[in-house]
Amino acid sequence: MGPGQPHEAPYVNEQFPVATTAEGLTQYLDQFWGRQRETLSIESSQSIRLIHQSSWYTVVPKALFDPARGLDYLKFNTRLLDNDLVAHDLIEALDLVVVYLPFTNVNNWFFERFGSFTFEHSAAILLRHLLAQSTA
């Protein structure tokens, strides 16, 4: 494909082994990248979108959401560690916030190799999709 021609971005849906450690995830990413590097050939001009899928999330009404209290929203349904970092995705049309624990080591792995990228939780994507379907 030449300059100015549309370029289809590669899509990868890789499922990690269920029982693993944080170190195991990054080792798995290293192995995956070793196998797929040439197939994916990610260019610096392409944007990367990482979707986290885990049960470590909850949905909070936007009116009750306080970013400083992220761990408080999760403490009832997730085992937390002192160093856990919380992320959140706003679902503007529904006035909801998906609060979750991203895989920080995975985010760091992507950042070290590709620079900036976006990430969100699969629950936010599902809610936006369901909203779009219900209003279509």
PDB file of C-alpha atoms in Angstrom:
ATOM      1  CA  MET A   1       0.000   0.000   0.000  1.00  0.00           C
ATOM      2  CA  GLY A   2       1.282   3.395  -0.894  1.00  0.00           C
ATOM      3  CA  PRO A   3       1.051   6.689   0.956  1.00  0.00           C
ATOM      4  CA  GLY A   4      -2.474   8.003   1.283  1.00  0.00           C
ATOM      5  CA  GLN A   5      -4.044   4.594   0.763  1.00  0.00           C
ATOM      6  CA  PRO A   6      -6.211   3.240   3.546  1.00  0.00           C
ATOM      7  CA  HIS A   7      -4.420   0.836   5.835  1.00  0.00           C
ATOM      8  CA  GLU A   8      -6.350  -1.762   7.764  1.00  0.00           C
ATOM      9  CA  ALA A   9      -5.137  -1.915  11.337  1.00  0.00           C
ATOM     10  CA  PRO A  10      -4.240  -5.331  12.645  1.00  0.00           C
ATOM     11  CA  TYR A  11      -6.643  -6.794  15.179  1.00  0.00           C
ATOM     12  CA  VAL A  12      -5.463  -9.300  17.731  1.00  0.00           C
ATOM     13  CA  ASN A  13      -7.688 -11.076  20.219  1.00  0.00           C
ATOM     14  CA  GLU A  14      -5.258 -12.929  22.414  1.00  0.00           C
ATOM     15  CA  GLN A  15      -6.514 -14.758  25.470  1.00  0.00           C
ATOM     16  CA  PHE A  16      -3.968 -15.178  28.225  1.00  0.00           C
ATOM     17  CA  PRO A  17      -3.775 -18.308  30.324  1.00  0.00           C
ATOM     18  CA  VAL A  18      -6.314 -18.059  33.141  1.00  0.00           C
ATOM     19  CA  ALA A  19      -4.102 -18.717  36.148  1.00  0.00           C
ATOM     20  CA  THR A  20      -0.977 -16.599  35.918  1.00  0.00           C
ATOM     21  CA  THR A  21       1.040 -13.988  37.772  1.00  0.00           C
ATOM     22  CA  ALA A  22       1.847 -10.431  36.758  1.00  0.00           C
ATOM     23  CA  GLU A  23       5.293 -11.619  35.683  1.00  0.00           C
ATOM     24  CA  GLY A  24       3.693 -14.497  33.788  1.00  0.00           C
ATOM     25  CA  LEU A  25       1.590 -12.059  31.783  1.00  0.00           C
ATOM     26  CA  THR A  26       4.567 -10.021  30.671  1.00  0.00           C
ATOM     27  CA  GLN A  27       6.513 -13.194  29.808  1.00  0.00           C
ATOM     28  CA  TYR A  28       3.539 -14.329  27.743  1.00  0.00           C
ATOM     29  CA  LEU A  29       3.457 -10.933  26.002  1.00  0.00           C
ATOM     30  CA  ASP A  30       7.170 -11.240  25.213  1.00  0.00           C
ATOM     31  CA  GLN A  31       6.576 -14.690  23.684  1.00  0.00           C
ATOM     32  CA  PHE A  32       3.537 -13.472  21.746  1.00  0.00           C
ATOM     33  CA  TRP A  33       5.413 -10.436  20.441  1.00  0.00           C
ATOM     34  CA  GLY A  34       8.303 -12.648  19.373  1.00  0.00           C
ATOM     35  CA  ARG A  35       5.885 -14.761  17.294  1.00  0.00           C
ATOM     36  CA  GLN A  36       3.767 -11.911  15.890  1.00  0.00           C
ATOM     37  CA  ARG A  37       6.143  -8.955  15.499  1.00  0.00           C
ATOM     38  CA  GLU A  38       6.427  -9.175  11.713  1.00  0.00           C
ATOM     39  CA  THR A  39       2.782 -10.093  11.175  1.00  0.00           C
ATOM     40  CA  LEU A  40       1.578  -7.066  13.105  1.00  0.00           C
ATOM     41  CA  SER A  41       4.248  -4.599  11.918  1.00  0.00           C
ATOM     42  CA  ILE A  42       2.925  -1.763  14.058  1.00  0.00           C
ATOM     43  CA  GLU A  43       3.962   1.617  12.700  1.00  0.00           C
ATOM     44  CA  SER A  44       4.570   4.658  14.876  1.00  0.00           C
ATOM     45  CA  SER A  45       1.685   6.481  13.170  1.00  0.00           C
ATOM     46  CA  GLN A  46      -0.837   3.823  14.205  1.00  0.00           C
ATOM     47  CA  SER A  47      -2.808   4.114  17.400  1.00  0.00           C
ATOM     48  CA  ILE A  48      -3.006   1.208  19.807  1.00  0.00           C
ATOM     49  CA  ARG A  49      -6.102   0.405  21.819  1.00  0.00           C
ATOM     50  CA  LEU A  50      -5.743  -2.097  24.647  1.00  0.00           C
ATOM     51  CA  ILE A  51      -8.888  -3.608  26.124  1.00  0.00           C
ATOM     52  CA  HIS A  52      -8.695  -5.036  29.625  1.00  0.00           C
ATOM     53  CA  GLN A  53     -11.100  -7.845  30.430  1.00  0.00           C
ATOM     54  CA  SER A  54     -11.330  -9.010  34.028  1.00  0.00           C
ATOM     55  CA  SER A  55     -13.820  -9.325  36.853  1.00  0.00           C
ATOM     56  CA  TRP A  56     -12.028  -6.578  38.791  1.00  0.00           C
ATOM     57  CA  TYR A  57     -14.472  -3.787  38.011  1.00  0.00           C
ATOM     58  CA  THR A  58     -17.687  -2.182  39.132  1.00  0.00           C
ATOM     59  CA  VAL A  59     -20.103   0.369  37.702  1.00  0.00           C
ATOM     60  CA  VAL A  60     -20.790   3.577  39.623  1.00  0.00           C
ATOM     61  CA  PRO A  61     -23.365   6.308  38.893  1.00  0.00           C
ATOM     62  CA  LYS A  62     -21.518   9.388  37.647  1.00  0.00           C
ATOM     63  CA  ALA A  63     -23.236  11.570  40.259  1.00  0.00           C
ATOM     64  CA  LEU A  64     -21.704   9.469  43.058  1.00  0.00           C
ATOM     65  CA  PHE A  65     -18.269   9.010  41.515  1.00  0.00           C
ATOM     66  CA  ASP A  66     -15.182  10.525  43.127  1.00  0.00           C
ATOM     67  CA  PRO A  67     -11.868   9.610  41.429  1.00  0.00           C
ATOM     68  CA  ALA A  68     -10.046   9.776  44.766  1.00  0.00           C
ATOM     69  CA  ARG A  69     -12.213   6.947  46.122  1.00  0.00           C
ATOM     70  CA  GLY A  70     -11.594   4.431  43.346  1.00  0.00           C
ATOM     71  CA  LEU A  71     -10.448   1.625  45.642  1.00  0.00           C
ATOM     72  CA  ASP A  72     -13.504   2.134  47.863  1.00  0.00           C
ATOM     73  CA  TYR A  73     -15.804   1.233  44.979  1.00  0.00           C
ATOM     74  CA  LEU A  74     -13.912  -1.990  44.329  1.00  0.00           C
ATOM     75  CA  LYS A  75     -13.274  -3.249  47.855  1.00  0.00           C
ATOM     76  CA  PHE A  76     -16.562  -5.149  48.081  1.00  0.00           C
ATOM     77  CA  ASN A  77     -16.072  -7.342  45.022  1.00  0.00           C
ATOM     78  CA  THR A  78     -12.304  -7.436  44.461  1.00  0.00           C
ATOM     79  CA  ARG A  79      -9.330  -8.478  46.542  1.00  0.00           C
ATOM     80  CA  LEU A  80      -7.180  -5.366  46.668  1.00  0.00           C
ATOM     81  CA  LEU A  81      -3.507  -4.773  47.320  1.00  0.00           C
ATOM     82  CA  ASP A  82      -2.023  -1.596  48.778  1.00  0.00           C
ATOM     83  CA  ASN A  83      -0.274  -0.723  45.521  1.00  0.00           C
ATOM     84  CA  ASP A  84      -3.250  -1.301  43.175  1.00  0.00           C
ATOM     85  CA  LEU A  85      -3.870   1.484  40.690  1.00  0.00           C
ATOM     86  CA  VAL A  86      -7.435   2.287  39.684  1.00  0.00           C
ATOM     87  CA  ALA A  87      -8.624   3.410  36.268  1.00  0.00           C
ATOM     88  CA  HIS A  88     -12.060   4.499  35.155  1.00  0.00           C
ATOM     89  CA  ASP A  89     -13.985   4.869  31.906  1.00  0.00           C
ATOM     90  CA  LEU A  90     -16.839   7.338  31.613  1.00  0.00           C
ATOM     91  CA  ILE A  91     -20.014   6.235  29.838  1.00  0.00           C
ATOM     92  CA  GLU A  92     -21.309   9.759  29.253  1.00  0.00           C
ATOM     93  CA  ALA A  93     -24.631   8.853  27.634  1.00  0.00           C
ATOM     94  CA  LEU A  94     -25.589   6.663  30.597  1.00  0.00           C
ATOM     95  CA  ASP A  95     -24.061   8.842  33.342  1.00  0.00           C
ATOM     96  CA  LEU A  96     -22.062   5.831  34.524  1.00  0.00           C
ATOM     97  CA  VAL A  97     -18.421   5.221  35.335  1.00  0.00           C
ATOM     98  CA  VAL A  98     -16.719   1.843  35.010  1.00  0.00           C
ATOM     99  CA  VAL A  99     -14.110   1.651  37.787  1.00  0.00           C
ATOM    100  CA  TYR A 100     -11.507  -1.099  37.425  1.00  0.00           C
ATOM    101  CA  LEU A 101      -8.022  -2.381  38.095  1.00  0.00           C
ATOM    102  CA  PRO A 102      -6.066  -2.387  34.843  1.00  0.00           C
ATOM    103  CA  PHE A 103      -3.165  -4.767  34.417  1.00  0.00           C
ATOM    104  CA  THR A 104      -0.515  -2.154  35.177  1.00  0.00           C
ATOM    105  CA  ASN A 105       2.366  -4.388  34.149  1.00  0.00           C
ATOM    106  CA  VAL A 106       0.679  -5.004  30.788  1.00  0.00           C
ATOM    107  CA  ASN A 107       0.123  -1.258  30.326  1.00  0.00           C
ATOM    108  CA  ASN A 108       3.799  -0.681  31.151  1.00  0.00           C
ATOM    109  CA  TRP A 109       4.833  -3.377  28.655  1.00  0.00           C
ATOM    110  CA  PHE A 110       2.870  -1.661  25.880  1.00  0.00           C
ATOM    111  CA  PHE A 111       4.148   1.795  26.830  1.00  0.00           C
ATOM    112  CA  GLU A 112       7.796   0.652  26.811  1.00  0.00           C
ATOM    113  CA  ARG A 113       7.436  -0.766  23.300  1.00  0.00           C
ATOM    114  CA  PHE A 114       4.976   1.564  21.572  1.00  0.00           C
ATOM    115  CA  GLY A 115       4.771   4.785  23.564  1.00  0.00           C
ATOM    116  CA  SER A 116       1.360   6.270  24.154  1.00  0.00           C
ATOM    117  CA  PHE A 117      -1.776   4.192  23.683  1.00  0.00           C
ATOM    118  CA  THR A 118      -5.333   4.096  24.983  1.00  0.00           C
ATOM    119  CA  PHE A 119      -6.868   1.460  27.189  1.00  0.00           C
ATOM    120  CA  GLU A 120     -10.267   0.741  28.644  1.00  0.00           C
ATOM    121  CA  HIS A 121     -12.265  -2.033  30.249  1.00  0.00           C
ATOM    122  CA  SER A 122     -14.392  -4.385  28.180  1.00  0.00           C
ATOM    123  CA  ALA A 123     -17.420  -3.562  30.376  1.00  0.00           C
ATOM    124  CA  ALA A 124     -17.335   0.041  29.125  1.00  0.00           C
ATOM    125  CA  ILE A 125     -17.269  -1.145  25.523  1.00  0.00           C
ATOM    126  CA  LEU A 126     -20.153  -3.530  26.176  1.00  0.00           C
ATOM    127  CA  LEU A 127     -22.276  -0.808  27.804  1.00  0.00           C
ATOM    128  CA  ARG A 128     -21.670   1.590  24.902  1.00  0.00           C
ATOM    129  CA  HIS A 129     -22.536  -1.153  22.417  1.00  0.00           C
ATOM    130  CA  LEU A 130     -25.748  -2.077  24.246  1.00  0.00           C
ATOM    131  CA  LEU A 131     -26.752   1.584  24.391  1.00  0.00           C
ATOM    132  CA  ALA A 132     -26.141   1.971  20.655  1.00  0.00           C
ATOM    133  CA  GLN A 133     -28.235  -1.139  19.943  1.00  0.00           C
ATOM    134  CA  SER A 134     -31.107   0.040  22.136  1.00  0.00           C
ATOM    135  CA  THR A 135     -31.276   3.454  20.459  1.00  0.00           C
ATOM    136  CA  ALA A 136     -30.869   2.169  16.902  1.00  0.00           C
TER     137      ALA A 136
END
